[in-house]
C-alpha positions as semicolon CSV with decimal commas, in nm:
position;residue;x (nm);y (nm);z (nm)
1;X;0,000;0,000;0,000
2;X;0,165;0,352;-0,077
3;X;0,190;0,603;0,195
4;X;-0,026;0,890;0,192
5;X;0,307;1,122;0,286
6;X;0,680;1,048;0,133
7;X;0,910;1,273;0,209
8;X;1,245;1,124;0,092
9;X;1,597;1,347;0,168
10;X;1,391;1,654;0,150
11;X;1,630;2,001;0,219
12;X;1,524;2,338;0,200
13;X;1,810;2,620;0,208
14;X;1,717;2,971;0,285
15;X;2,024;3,115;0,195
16;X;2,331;2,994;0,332
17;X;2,081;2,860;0,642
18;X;1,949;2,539;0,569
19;X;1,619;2,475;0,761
20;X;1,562;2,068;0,656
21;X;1,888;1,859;0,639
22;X;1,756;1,519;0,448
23;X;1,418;1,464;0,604
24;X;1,276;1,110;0,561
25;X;0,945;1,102;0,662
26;X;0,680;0,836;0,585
27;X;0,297;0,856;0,688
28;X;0,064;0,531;0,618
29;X;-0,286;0,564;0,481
30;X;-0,600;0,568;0,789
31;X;-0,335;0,728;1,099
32;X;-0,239;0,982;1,310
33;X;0,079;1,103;1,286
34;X;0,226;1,332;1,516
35;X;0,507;1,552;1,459
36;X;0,692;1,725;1,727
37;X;0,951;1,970;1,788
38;X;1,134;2,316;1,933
39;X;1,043;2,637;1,771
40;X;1,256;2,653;1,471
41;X;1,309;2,274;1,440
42;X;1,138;2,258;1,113
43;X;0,806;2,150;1,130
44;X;0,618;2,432;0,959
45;X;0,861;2,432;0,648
46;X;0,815;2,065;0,624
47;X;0,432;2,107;0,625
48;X;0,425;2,393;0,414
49;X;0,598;2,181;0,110
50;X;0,326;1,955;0,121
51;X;0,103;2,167;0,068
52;X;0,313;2,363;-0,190
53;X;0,330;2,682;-0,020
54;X;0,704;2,653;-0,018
55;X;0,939;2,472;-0,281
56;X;1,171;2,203;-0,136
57;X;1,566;2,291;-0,230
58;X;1,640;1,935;-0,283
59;X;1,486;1,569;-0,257
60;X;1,141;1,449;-0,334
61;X;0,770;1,510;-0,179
62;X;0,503;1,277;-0,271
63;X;0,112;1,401;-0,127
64;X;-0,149;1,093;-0,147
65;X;0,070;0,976;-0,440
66;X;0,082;1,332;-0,625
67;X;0,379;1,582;-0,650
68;X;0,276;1,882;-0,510
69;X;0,417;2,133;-0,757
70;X;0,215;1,935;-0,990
71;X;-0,107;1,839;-0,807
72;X;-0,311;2,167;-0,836
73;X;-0,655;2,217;-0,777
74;X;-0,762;1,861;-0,736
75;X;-0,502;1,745;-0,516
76;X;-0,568;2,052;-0,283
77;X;-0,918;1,941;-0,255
78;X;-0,823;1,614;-0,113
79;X;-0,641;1,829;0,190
80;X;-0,740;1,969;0,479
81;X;-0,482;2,202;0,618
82;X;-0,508;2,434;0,918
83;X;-0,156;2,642;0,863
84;X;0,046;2,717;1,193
85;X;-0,068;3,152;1,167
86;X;-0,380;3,115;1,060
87;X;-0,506;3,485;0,948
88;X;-0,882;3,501;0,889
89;X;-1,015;3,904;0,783
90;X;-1,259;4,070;0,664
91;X;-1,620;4,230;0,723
92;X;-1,802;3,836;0,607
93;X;-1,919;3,628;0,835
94;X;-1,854;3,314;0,894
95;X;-2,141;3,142;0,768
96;X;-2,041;3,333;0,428
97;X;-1,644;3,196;0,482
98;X;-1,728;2,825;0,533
99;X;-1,991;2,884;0,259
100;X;-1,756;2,959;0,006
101;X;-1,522;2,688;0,113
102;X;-1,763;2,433;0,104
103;X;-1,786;2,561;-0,320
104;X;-1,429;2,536;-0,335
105;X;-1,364;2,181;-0,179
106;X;-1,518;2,017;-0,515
107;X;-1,488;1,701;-0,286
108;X;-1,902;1,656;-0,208
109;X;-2,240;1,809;-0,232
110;X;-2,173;2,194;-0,129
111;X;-2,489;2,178;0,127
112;X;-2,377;1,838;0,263
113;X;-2,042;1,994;0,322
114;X;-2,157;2,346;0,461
115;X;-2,426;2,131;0,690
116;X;-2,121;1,941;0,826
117;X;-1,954;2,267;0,909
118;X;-2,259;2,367;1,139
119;X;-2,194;2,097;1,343
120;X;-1,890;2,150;1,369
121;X;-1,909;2,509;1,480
122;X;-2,201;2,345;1,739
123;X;-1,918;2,138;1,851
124;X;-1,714;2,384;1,919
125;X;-1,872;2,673;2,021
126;X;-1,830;2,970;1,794
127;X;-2,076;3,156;1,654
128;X;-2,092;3,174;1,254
129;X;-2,309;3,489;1,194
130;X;-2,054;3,731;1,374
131;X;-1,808;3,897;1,049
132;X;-1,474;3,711;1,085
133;X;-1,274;3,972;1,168
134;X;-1,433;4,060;1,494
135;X;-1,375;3,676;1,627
136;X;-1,092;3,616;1,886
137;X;-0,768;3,424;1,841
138;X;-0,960;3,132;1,958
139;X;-1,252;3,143;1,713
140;X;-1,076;3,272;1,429
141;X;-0,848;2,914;1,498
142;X;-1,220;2,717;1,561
143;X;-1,323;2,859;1,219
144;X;-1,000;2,713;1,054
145;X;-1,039;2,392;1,186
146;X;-1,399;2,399;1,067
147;X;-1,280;2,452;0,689
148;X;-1,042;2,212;0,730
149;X;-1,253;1,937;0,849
150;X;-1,617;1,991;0,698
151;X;-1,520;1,854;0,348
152;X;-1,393;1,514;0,484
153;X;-1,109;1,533;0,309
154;X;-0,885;1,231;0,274
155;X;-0,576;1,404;0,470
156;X;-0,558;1,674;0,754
157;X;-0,261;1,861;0,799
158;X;-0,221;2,013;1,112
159;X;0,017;2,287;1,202
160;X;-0,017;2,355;1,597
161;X;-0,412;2,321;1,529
162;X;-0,522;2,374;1,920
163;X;-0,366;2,729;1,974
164;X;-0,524;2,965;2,150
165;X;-0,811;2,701;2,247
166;X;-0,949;2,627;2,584
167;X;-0,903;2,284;2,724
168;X;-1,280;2,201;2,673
169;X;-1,232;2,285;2,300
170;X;-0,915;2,110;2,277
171;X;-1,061;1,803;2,379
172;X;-1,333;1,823;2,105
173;X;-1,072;1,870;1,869
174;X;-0,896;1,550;1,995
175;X;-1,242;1,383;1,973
176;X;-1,289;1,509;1,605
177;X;-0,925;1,369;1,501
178;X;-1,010;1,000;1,629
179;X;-1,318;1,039;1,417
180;X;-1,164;1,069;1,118
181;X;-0,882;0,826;1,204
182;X;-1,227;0,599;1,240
183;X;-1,350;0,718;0,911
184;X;-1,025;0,646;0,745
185;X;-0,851;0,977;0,750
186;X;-0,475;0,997;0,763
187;X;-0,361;1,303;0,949
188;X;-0,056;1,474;0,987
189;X;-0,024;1,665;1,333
190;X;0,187;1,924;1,475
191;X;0,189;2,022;1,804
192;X;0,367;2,137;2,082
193;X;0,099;2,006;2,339
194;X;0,272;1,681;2,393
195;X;-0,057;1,552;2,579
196;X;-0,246;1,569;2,199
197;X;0,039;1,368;2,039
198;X;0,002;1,128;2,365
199;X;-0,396;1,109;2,303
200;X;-0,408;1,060;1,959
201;X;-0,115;0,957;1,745
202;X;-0,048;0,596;1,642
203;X;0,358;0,747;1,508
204;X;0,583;0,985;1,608
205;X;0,885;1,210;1,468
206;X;1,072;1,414;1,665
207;X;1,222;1,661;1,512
208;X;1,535;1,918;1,607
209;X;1,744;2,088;1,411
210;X;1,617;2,018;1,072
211;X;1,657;1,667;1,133
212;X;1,499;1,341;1,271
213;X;1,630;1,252;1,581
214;X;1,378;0,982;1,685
215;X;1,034;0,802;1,560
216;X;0,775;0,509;1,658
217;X;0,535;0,494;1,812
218;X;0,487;0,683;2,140
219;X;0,526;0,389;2,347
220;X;0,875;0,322;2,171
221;X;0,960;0,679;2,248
222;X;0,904;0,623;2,636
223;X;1,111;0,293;2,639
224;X;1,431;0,317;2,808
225;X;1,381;0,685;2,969
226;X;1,374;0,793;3,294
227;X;1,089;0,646;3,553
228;X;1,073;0,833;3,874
229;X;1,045;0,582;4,183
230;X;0,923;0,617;4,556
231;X;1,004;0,316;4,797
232;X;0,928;0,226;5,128
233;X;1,114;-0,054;5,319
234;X;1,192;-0,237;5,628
235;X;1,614;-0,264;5,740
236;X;1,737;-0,225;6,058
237;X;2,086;-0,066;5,890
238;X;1,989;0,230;5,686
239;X;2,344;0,336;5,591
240;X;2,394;-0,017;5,442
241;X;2,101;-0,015;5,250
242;X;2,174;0,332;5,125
243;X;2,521;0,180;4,997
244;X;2,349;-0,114;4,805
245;X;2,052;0,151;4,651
246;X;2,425;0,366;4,543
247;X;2,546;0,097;4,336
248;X;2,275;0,061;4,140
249;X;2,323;0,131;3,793
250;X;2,101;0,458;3,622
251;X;1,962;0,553;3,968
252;X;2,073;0,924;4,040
253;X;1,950;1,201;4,225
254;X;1,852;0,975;4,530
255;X;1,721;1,087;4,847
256;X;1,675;0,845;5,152
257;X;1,491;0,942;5,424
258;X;1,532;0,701;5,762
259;X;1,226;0,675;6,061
260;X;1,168;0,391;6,307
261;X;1,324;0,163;6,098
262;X;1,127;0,253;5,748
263;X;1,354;0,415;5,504
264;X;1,204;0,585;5,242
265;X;1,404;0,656;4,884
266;X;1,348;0,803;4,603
267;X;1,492;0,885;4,328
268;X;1,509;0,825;3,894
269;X;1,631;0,499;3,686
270;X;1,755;0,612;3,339
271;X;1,765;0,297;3,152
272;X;1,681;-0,059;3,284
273;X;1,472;-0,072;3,600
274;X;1,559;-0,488;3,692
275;X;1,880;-0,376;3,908
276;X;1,675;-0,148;4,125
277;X;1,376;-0,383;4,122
278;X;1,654;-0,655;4,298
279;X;1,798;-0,447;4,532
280;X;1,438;-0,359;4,621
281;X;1,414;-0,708;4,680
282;X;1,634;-0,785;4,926
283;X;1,391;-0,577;5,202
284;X;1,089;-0,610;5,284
285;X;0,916;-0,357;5,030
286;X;0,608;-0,126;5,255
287;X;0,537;0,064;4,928
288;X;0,634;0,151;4,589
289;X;0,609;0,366;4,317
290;X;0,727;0,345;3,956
291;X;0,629;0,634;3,719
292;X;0,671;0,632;3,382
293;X;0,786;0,943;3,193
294;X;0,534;1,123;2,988
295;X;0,647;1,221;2,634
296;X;0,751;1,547;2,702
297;X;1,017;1,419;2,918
298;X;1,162;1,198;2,661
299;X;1,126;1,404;2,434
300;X;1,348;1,672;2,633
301;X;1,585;1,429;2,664
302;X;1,559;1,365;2,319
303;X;1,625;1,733;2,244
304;X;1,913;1,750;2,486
305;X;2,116;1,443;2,305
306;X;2,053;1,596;1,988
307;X;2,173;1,927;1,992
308;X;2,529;1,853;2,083
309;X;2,524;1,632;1,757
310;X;2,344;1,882;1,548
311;X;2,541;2,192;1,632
312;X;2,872;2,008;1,599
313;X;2,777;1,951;1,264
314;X;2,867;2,178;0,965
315;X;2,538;2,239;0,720
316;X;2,712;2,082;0,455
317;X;2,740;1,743;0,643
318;X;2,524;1,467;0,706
319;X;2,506;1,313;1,065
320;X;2,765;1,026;1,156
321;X;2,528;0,803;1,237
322;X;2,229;0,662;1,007
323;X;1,917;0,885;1,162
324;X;1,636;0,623;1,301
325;X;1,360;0,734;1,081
326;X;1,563;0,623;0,743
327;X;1,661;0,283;0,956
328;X;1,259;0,233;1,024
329;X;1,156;0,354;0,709
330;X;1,427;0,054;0,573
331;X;1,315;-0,178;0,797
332;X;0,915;-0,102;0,657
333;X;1,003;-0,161;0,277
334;X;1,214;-0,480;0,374
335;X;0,855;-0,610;0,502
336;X;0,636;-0,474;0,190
């Protein structure tokens, strides 16, 4: 089955600064991809050339199995795309806006589509008969989502869709992206709210510098970072049991409280947790606690290992080690 998104050693220069450094990116027909990333790590440029808004400098693009230079009018009605400033003016309202994109989308019945948009505003609380322009942040960003979504298009692009919505809105939102996973909708999201990538995505690139540092799925993402843990046991020699808990290997930043005999630690395991879990076991265990890291946490750490290796590269060169999206996206073809 083709992909719905191929991005294949995709650069884009501006100037002597080069924003993408050999992007591989590959998104499968009926998901939810998530795409995450620092200001200025690239994810708007890479969104923007698949929708053709900017040119790529090098390497190929490939858009529900269309070039985008090339796609025009009909491939842009398969899209739904919500761009990361979304500027909506002028003195007509917004049942007139979504009425004129519902003409525009080509993809269904006008009324069908323009009904769907109602339902959508329903959903999500704005009203359509004020004039755009005197909306807030929040409803001008409602109203984009609308247009994006009312058409049913076969792929939603994303860029930071949720800003400047309220947590009750952003849950709808979350709501209306598993719906049209359900309905067979790929879509492409970007987002710094970590918790939406969490909710919703089945994949995940991580993106820093222009480049791919890691992608999965966002349990593969959590394996092997940090858990916090809280433990509560029984020992009569507290300094002892402090030295065995020091020798562990990954546990850092422990502190070990001592009373009547219960001596309390906590601390973090970066890596494997089985050498804490048998010291653990030598006491009698009163309670314990093992949290795993959320993604923003990995993906901090993520950042942190990544920008030593970007920034000590030059722009001309490629990194010294095969990135892990082009040794997944290798390991995907060897299974077609």
């Amino acid at each position: 089955m083709t992909d719905t998104i191929e991005i294949d050693r995709l650069q884009k220069r501006y100037g002597s600064r080069i924003a993408l450094h050999e992007l591989d990116l590959h998104v499968r027909p009926g998901t939810v991809f998530g795409l995450i990333g620092p200001n200025g790590a690239g994810k708007t440029t890479t969104l923007r050339t698949l929708v053709d808004v900017i040119r790529p400098s090098s390497g190929s693009v490939r858009v529900l199995g269309e070039d985008p230079r090339h796609g025009g009018v009909a491939l842009r009605r398969r899209i739904g795309y919500v761009p990361g400033e979304l500027h909506l003016e002028g003195r007509s309202s917004g049942h007139r806006m979504l009425s004129f994109y519902a003409q525009v989308s080509g993809s269904r019945d006008a009324t069908a589509t323009l009904r769907t948009g109602r339902e959508l505003a329903d959903r999500l609380g704005v009203d359509l008969s004020r004039p755009v322009r005197t909306l807030s942040k929040g409803n001008k960003q409602k109203v984009g989502l609308i247009q994006a979504f009312m058409h049913r298009p076969e792929l939603l692009i994303l860029d930071e869709p949720t800003s400047g919505l309220d947590p009750l809105v952003q849950r709808e939102f979350l709501q209306m992206v598993r719906e049209a996973k359900s309905a067979g909708q790929t879509v492409l999201l970007s987002s710094h709210v970590l918790s939406e990538i969490q909710q919703t995505a089945d994949e995940v690139a991580v993106l820093a510098n222009g480049r791919v540092v890691a992608d999965g799925d966002v349990a593969s993402l959590r394996l092997g970072s940090i858990r916090r843990v809280r433990a509560e046991i029984s020992t009569t020699d507290a300094a002892a049991a402090r030295a065995d808990f020091d020798r562990v290997p990954g546990l850092g930043g422990v502190e070990v409280h001592d009373s009547d005999g219960i001596l309390s630690i906590s601390g973090t395991v970066d890596g494997a947790i089985d050498p804490f879990i048998k010291v653990l076991a030598r006491f009698e265990v009163r309670d314990l606690t093992v949290e795993e890291p959320d993604l923003e946490e990995s993906v901090l750490r993520l950042y942190g290992a990544s920008a030593a290796n970007a920034g000590a590269a030059t722009s001309e060169a490629a990194p010294t080690n095969e990135p892990p999206t082009r040794r997944a996206r290798r390991g995907r073809e060897g299974r077609r």
